[in-house]
CSV table of C-alpha atoms in Angstrom, one decimal:
chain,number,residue,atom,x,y,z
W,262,UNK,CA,0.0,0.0,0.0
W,263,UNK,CA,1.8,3.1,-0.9
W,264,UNK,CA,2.0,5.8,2.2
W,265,UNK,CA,-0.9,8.1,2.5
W,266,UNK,CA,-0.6,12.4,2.0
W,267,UNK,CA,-0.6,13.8,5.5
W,268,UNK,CA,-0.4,17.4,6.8
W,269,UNK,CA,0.5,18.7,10.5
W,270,UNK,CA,-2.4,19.8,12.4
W,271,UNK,CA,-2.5,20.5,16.1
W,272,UNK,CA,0.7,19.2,16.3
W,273,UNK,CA,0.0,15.8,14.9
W,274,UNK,CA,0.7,14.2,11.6
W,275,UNK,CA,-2.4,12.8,10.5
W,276,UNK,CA,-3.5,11.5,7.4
W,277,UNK,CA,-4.8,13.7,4.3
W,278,UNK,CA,-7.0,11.4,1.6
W,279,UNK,CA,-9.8,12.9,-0.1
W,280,UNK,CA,-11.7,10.3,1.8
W,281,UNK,CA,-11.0,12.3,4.9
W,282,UNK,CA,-12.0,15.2,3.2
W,283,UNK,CA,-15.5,14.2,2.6
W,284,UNK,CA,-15.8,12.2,6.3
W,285,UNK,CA,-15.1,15.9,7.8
W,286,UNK,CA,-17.7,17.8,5.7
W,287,UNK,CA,-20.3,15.2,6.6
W,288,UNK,CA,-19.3,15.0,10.1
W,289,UNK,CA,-19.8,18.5,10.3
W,290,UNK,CA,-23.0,18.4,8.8
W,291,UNK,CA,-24.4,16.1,11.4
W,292,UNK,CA,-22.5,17.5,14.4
W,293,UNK,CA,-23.0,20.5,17.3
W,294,UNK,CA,-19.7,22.9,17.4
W,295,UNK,CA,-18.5,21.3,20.9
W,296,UNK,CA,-19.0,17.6,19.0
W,297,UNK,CA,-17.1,18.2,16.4
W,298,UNK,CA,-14.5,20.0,17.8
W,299,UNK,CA,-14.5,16.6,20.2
W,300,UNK,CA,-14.3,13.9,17.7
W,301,UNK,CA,-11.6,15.8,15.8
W,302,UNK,CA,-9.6,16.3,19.2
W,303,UNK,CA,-10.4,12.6,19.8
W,304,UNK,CA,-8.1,12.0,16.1
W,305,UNK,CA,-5.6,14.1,16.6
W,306,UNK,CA,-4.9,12.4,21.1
W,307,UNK,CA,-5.2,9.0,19.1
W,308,UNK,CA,-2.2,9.7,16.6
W,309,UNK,CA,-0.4,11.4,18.9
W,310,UNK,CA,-0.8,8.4,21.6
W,311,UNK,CA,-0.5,5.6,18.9
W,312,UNK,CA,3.0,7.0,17.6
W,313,UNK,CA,4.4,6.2,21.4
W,314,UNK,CA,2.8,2.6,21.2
W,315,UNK,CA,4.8,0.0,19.3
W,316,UNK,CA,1.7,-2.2,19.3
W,317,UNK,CA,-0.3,0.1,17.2
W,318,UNK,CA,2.8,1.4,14.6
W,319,UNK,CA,1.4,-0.6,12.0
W,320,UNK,CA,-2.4,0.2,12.1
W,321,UNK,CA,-4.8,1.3,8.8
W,322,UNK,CA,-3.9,5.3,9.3
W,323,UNK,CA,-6.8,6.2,7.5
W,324,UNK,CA,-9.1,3.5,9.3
W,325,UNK,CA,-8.2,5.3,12.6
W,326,UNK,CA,-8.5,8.7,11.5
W,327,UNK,CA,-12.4,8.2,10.3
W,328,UNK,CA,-13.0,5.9,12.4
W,329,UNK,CA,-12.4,8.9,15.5
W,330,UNK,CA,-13.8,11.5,13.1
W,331,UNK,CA,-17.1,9.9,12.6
W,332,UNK,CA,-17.6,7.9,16.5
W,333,UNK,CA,-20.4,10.5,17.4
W,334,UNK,CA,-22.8,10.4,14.6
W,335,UNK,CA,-24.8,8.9,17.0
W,336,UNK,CA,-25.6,12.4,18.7
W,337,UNK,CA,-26.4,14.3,15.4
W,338,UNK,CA,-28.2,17.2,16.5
W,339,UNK,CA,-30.3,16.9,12.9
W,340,UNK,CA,-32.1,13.9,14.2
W,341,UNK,CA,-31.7,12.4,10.5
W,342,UNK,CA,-28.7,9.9,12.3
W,343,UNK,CA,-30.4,9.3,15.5
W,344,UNK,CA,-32.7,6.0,16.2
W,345,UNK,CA,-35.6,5.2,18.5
W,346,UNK,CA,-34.6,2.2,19.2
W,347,UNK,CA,-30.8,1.7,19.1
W,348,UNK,CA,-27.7,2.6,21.3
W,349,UNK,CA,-26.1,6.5,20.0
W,350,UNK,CA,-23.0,4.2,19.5
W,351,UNK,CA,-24.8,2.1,17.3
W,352,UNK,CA,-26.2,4.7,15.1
W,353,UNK,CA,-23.2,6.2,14.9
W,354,UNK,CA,-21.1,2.7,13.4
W,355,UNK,CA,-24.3,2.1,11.1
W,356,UNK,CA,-24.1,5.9,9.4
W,357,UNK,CA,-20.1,5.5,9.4
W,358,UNK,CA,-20.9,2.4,7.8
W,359,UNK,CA,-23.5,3.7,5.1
W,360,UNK,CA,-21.2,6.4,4.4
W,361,UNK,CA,-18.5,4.6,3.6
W,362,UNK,CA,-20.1,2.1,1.4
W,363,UNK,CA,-21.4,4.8,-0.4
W,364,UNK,CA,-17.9,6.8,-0.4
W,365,UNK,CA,-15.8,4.0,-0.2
W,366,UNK,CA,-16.8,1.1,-2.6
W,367,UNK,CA,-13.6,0.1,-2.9
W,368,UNK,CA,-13.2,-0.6,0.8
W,369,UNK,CA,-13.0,-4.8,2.0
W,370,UNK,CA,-15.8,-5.7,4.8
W,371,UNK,CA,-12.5,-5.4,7.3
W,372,UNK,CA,-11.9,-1.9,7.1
W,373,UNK,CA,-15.4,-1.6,7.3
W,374,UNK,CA,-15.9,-3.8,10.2
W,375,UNK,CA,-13.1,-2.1,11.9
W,376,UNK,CA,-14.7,1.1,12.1
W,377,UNK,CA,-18.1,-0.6,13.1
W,378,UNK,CA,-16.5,-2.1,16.3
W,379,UNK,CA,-14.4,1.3,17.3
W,380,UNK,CA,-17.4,3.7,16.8
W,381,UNK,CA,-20.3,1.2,18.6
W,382,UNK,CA,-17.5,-0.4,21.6
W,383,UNK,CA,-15.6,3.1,21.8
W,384,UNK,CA,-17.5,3.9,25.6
W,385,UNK,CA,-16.9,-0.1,26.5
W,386,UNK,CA,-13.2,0.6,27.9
W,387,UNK,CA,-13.1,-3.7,29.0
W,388,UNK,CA,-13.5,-4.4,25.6
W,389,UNK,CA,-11.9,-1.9,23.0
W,390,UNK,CA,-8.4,-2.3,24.2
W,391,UNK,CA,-8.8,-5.6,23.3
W,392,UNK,CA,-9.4,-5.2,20.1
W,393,UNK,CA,-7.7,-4.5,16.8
W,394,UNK,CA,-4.5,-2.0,16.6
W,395,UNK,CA,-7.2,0.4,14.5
W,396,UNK,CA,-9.9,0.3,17.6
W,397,UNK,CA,-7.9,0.6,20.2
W,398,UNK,CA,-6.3,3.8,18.9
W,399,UNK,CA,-10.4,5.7,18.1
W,400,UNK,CA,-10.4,4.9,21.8
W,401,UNK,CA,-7.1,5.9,23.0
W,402,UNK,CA,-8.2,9.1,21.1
W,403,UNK,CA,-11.5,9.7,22.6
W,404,UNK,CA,-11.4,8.5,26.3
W,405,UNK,CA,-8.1,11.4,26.9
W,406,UNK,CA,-10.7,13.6,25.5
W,407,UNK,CA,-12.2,12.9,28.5
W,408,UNK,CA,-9.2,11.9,30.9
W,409,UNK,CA,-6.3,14.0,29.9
W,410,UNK,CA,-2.6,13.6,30.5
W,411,UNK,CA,-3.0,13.4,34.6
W,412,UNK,CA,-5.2,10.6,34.0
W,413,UNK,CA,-3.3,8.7,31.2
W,414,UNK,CA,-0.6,6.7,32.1
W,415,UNK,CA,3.0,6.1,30.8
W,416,UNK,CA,3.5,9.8,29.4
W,417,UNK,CA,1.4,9.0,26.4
W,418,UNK,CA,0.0,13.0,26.4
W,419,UNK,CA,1.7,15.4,28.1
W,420,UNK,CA,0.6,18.5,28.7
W,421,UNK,CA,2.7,20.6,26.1
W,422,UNK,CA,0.7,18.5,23.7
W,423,UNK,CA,-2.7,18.4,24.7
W,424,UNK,CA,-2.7,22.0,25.4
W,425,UNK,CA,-1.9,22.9,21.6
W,426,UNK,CA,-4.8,20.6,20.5
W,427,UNK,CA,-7.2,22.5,22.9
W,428,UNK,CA,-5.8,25.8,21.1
W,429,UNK,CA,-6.6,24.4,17.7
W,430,UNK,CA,-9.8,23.5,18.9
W,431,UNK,CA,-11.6,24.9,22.3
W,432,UNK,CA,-13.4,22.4,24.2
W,433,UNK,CA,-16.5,24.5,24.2
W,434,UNK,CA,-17.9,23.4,27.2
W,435,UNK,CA,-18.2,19.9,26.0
W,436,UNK,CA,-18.8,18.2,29.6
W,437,UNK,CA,-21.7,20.2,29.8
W,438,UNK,CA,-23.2,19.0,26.4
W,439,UNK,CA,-22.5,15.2,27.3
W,440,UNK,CA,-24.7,15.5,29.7
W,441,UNK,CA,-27.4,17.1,28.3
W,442,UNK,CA,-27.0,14.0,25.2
W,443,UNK,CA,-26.7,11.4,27.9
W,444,UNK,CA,-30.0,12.9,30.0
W,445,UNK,CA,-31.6,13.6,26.8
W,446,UNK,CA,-31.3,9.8,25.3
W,447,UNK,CA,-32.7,8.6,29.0
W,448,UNK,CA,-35.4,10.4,28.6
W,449,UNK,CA,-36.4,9.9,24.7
W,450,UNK,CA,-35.5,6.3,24.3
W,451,UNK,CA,-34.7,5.1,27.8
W,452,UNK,CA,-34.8,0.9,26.7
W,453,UNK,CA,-31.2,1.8,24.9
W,454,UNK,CA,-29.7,3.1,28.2
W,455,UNK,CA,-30.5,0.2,30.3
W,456,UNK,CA,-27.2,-2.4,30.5
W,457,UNK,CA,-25.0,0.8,29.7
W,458,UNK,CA,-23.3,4.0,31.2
W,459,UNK,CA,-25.5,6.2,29.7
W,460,UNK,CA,-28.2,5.2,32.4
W,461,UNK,CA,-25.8,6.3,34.9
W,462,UNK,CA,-26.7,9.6,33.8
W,463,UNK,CA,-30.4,8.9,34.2
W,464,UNK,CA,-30.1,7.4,37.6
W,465,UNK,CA,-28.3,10.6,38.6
W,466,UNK,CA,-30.1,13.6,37.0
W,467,UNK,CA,-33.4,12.0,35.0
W,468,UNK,CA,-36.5,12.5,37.3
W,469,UNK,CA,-38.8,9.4,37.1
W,470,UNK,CA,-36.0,7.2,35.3
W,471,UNK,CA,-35.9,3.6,36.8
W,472,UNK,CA,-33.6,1.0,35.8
W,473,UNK,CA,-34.6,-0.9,39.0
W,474,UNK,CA,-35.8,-4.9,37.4
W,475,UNK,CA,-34.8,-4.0,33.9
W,476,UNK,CA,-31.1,-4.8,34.6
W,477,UNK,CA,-29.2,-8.1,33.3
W,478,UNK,CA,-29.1,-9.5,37.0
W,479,UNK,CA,-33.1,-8.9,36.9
W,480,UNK,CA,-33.4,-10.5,34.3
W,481,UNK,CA,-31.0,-13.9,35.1
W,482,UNK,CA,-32.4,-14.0,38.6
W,483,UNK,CA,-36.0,-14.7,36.8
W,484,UNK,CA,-34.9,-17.4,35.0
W,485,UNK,CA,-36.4,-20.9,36.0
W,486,UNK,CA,-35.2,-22.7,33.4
W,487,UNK,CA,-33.0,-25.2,35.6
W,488,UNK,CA,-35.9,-26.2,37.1
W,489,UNK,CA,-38.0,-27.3,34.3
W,490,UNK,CA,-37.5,-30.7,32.6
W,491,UNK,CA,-37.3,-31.3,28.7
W,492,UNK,CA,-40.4,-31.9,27.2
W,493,UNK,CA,-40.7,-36.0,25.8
W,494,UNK,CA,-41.4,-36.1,22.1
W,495,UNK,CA,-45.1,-36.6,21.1
């Protein structure tokens, strides 16, 4: 494969393909300001983490940078991306995916699978690390969004570094928008937030949202199936 165009931006090297072009205009079309400035933060930690990671030094570049650009579809203020009935990080892997076969057509069903699994497992930190070099490195990416350097370990983002992303691209006041997302999907399709952390949110600041009998334990706890006997052939 020969190496891909790249530029510097916020101090990273990150990849430059007319793909990426296109992922960024529709990304912006289907994000708030403080999302998109997040997802494209998110990029920019991952590349900067990855390149201190021997494990990852041989990942799809362009896999991870599209894969971090695109992980919040899922909270597209447009409603056009948003389901009634599935996880946000589900409808955010299902647009990607759509996109891409549309964009894409010469992309395999691996690189599209691998940006499935790191946009719908990017908040399920006991399982993405675990995955491919491509997924771990969305996630690296998005959780020191959310973390920064005093909470990452091993010196993978320093402060120098993180602080001339944020100058590129203000945080603007994304904490405070995550949990008006996280309240919001509690509240419109609550069944989605159930076995996940977005129901934290809802047991925390959601009046009249219940997760009590709904969990998996509720659920395992009911079963009687190791009491019943198989049923003899008529």
């Amino acid at each position: 494969m020969s190496p891909l165009p790249t530029r510097v931006f916020a101090g990273a090297t990150i990849p430059d393909t007319a793909l990426i072009t296109k992922v960024l205009e529709y990304t912006r079309a289907h994000s708030t300001d403080f999302a998109f400035n997040h997802v494209q933060r998110s990029m920019v930690f991952g590349f900067i983490m990855a390149s201190k990671i021997p494990s990852l030094a041989d990942r799809d570049l362009e896999v991870h940078a599209i894969g971090a650009l695109m992980h919040d579809l899922g909270w597209d203020p447009t409603g056009e991306l948003v389901s009634k009935d599935k996880r946000f990080e589900v409808d955010g892997a299902d647009a990607a995916r759509e996109f891409l076969r549309k964009e894409a057509p010469d992309w395999d069903k691996h690189r599209l699978q691998l940006v499935w699994d790191a946009i719908a497992l990017h908040t399920v930190g006991t399982i993405v690390f675990h995955k491919e070099p491509e997924v771990q490195a969305v996630a690296y990416g998005i959780w020191a969004d959310f973390q920064g350097p005093d909470r990452i370990e091993g010196n993978l983002l320093t402060w120098d570094e993180y602080n001339v992303v944020v100058a590129e691209l203000p945080r603007l006041s994304l904490m405070k928008g995550l949990k008006g997302l996280m309240c919001h999907f509690c509240e419109t399709k609550p069944a989605t937030t159930i076995d996940n952390t977005v129901g934290e949110w809802g047991d925390k600041f959601v009046k009249g949202y219940d997760r009590t009998g709904k969990l998996t334990c509720d659920l395992l706890l009911t079963c009687d199936l190791d009491g019943k006997t198989l049923l003899e052939d008529p």
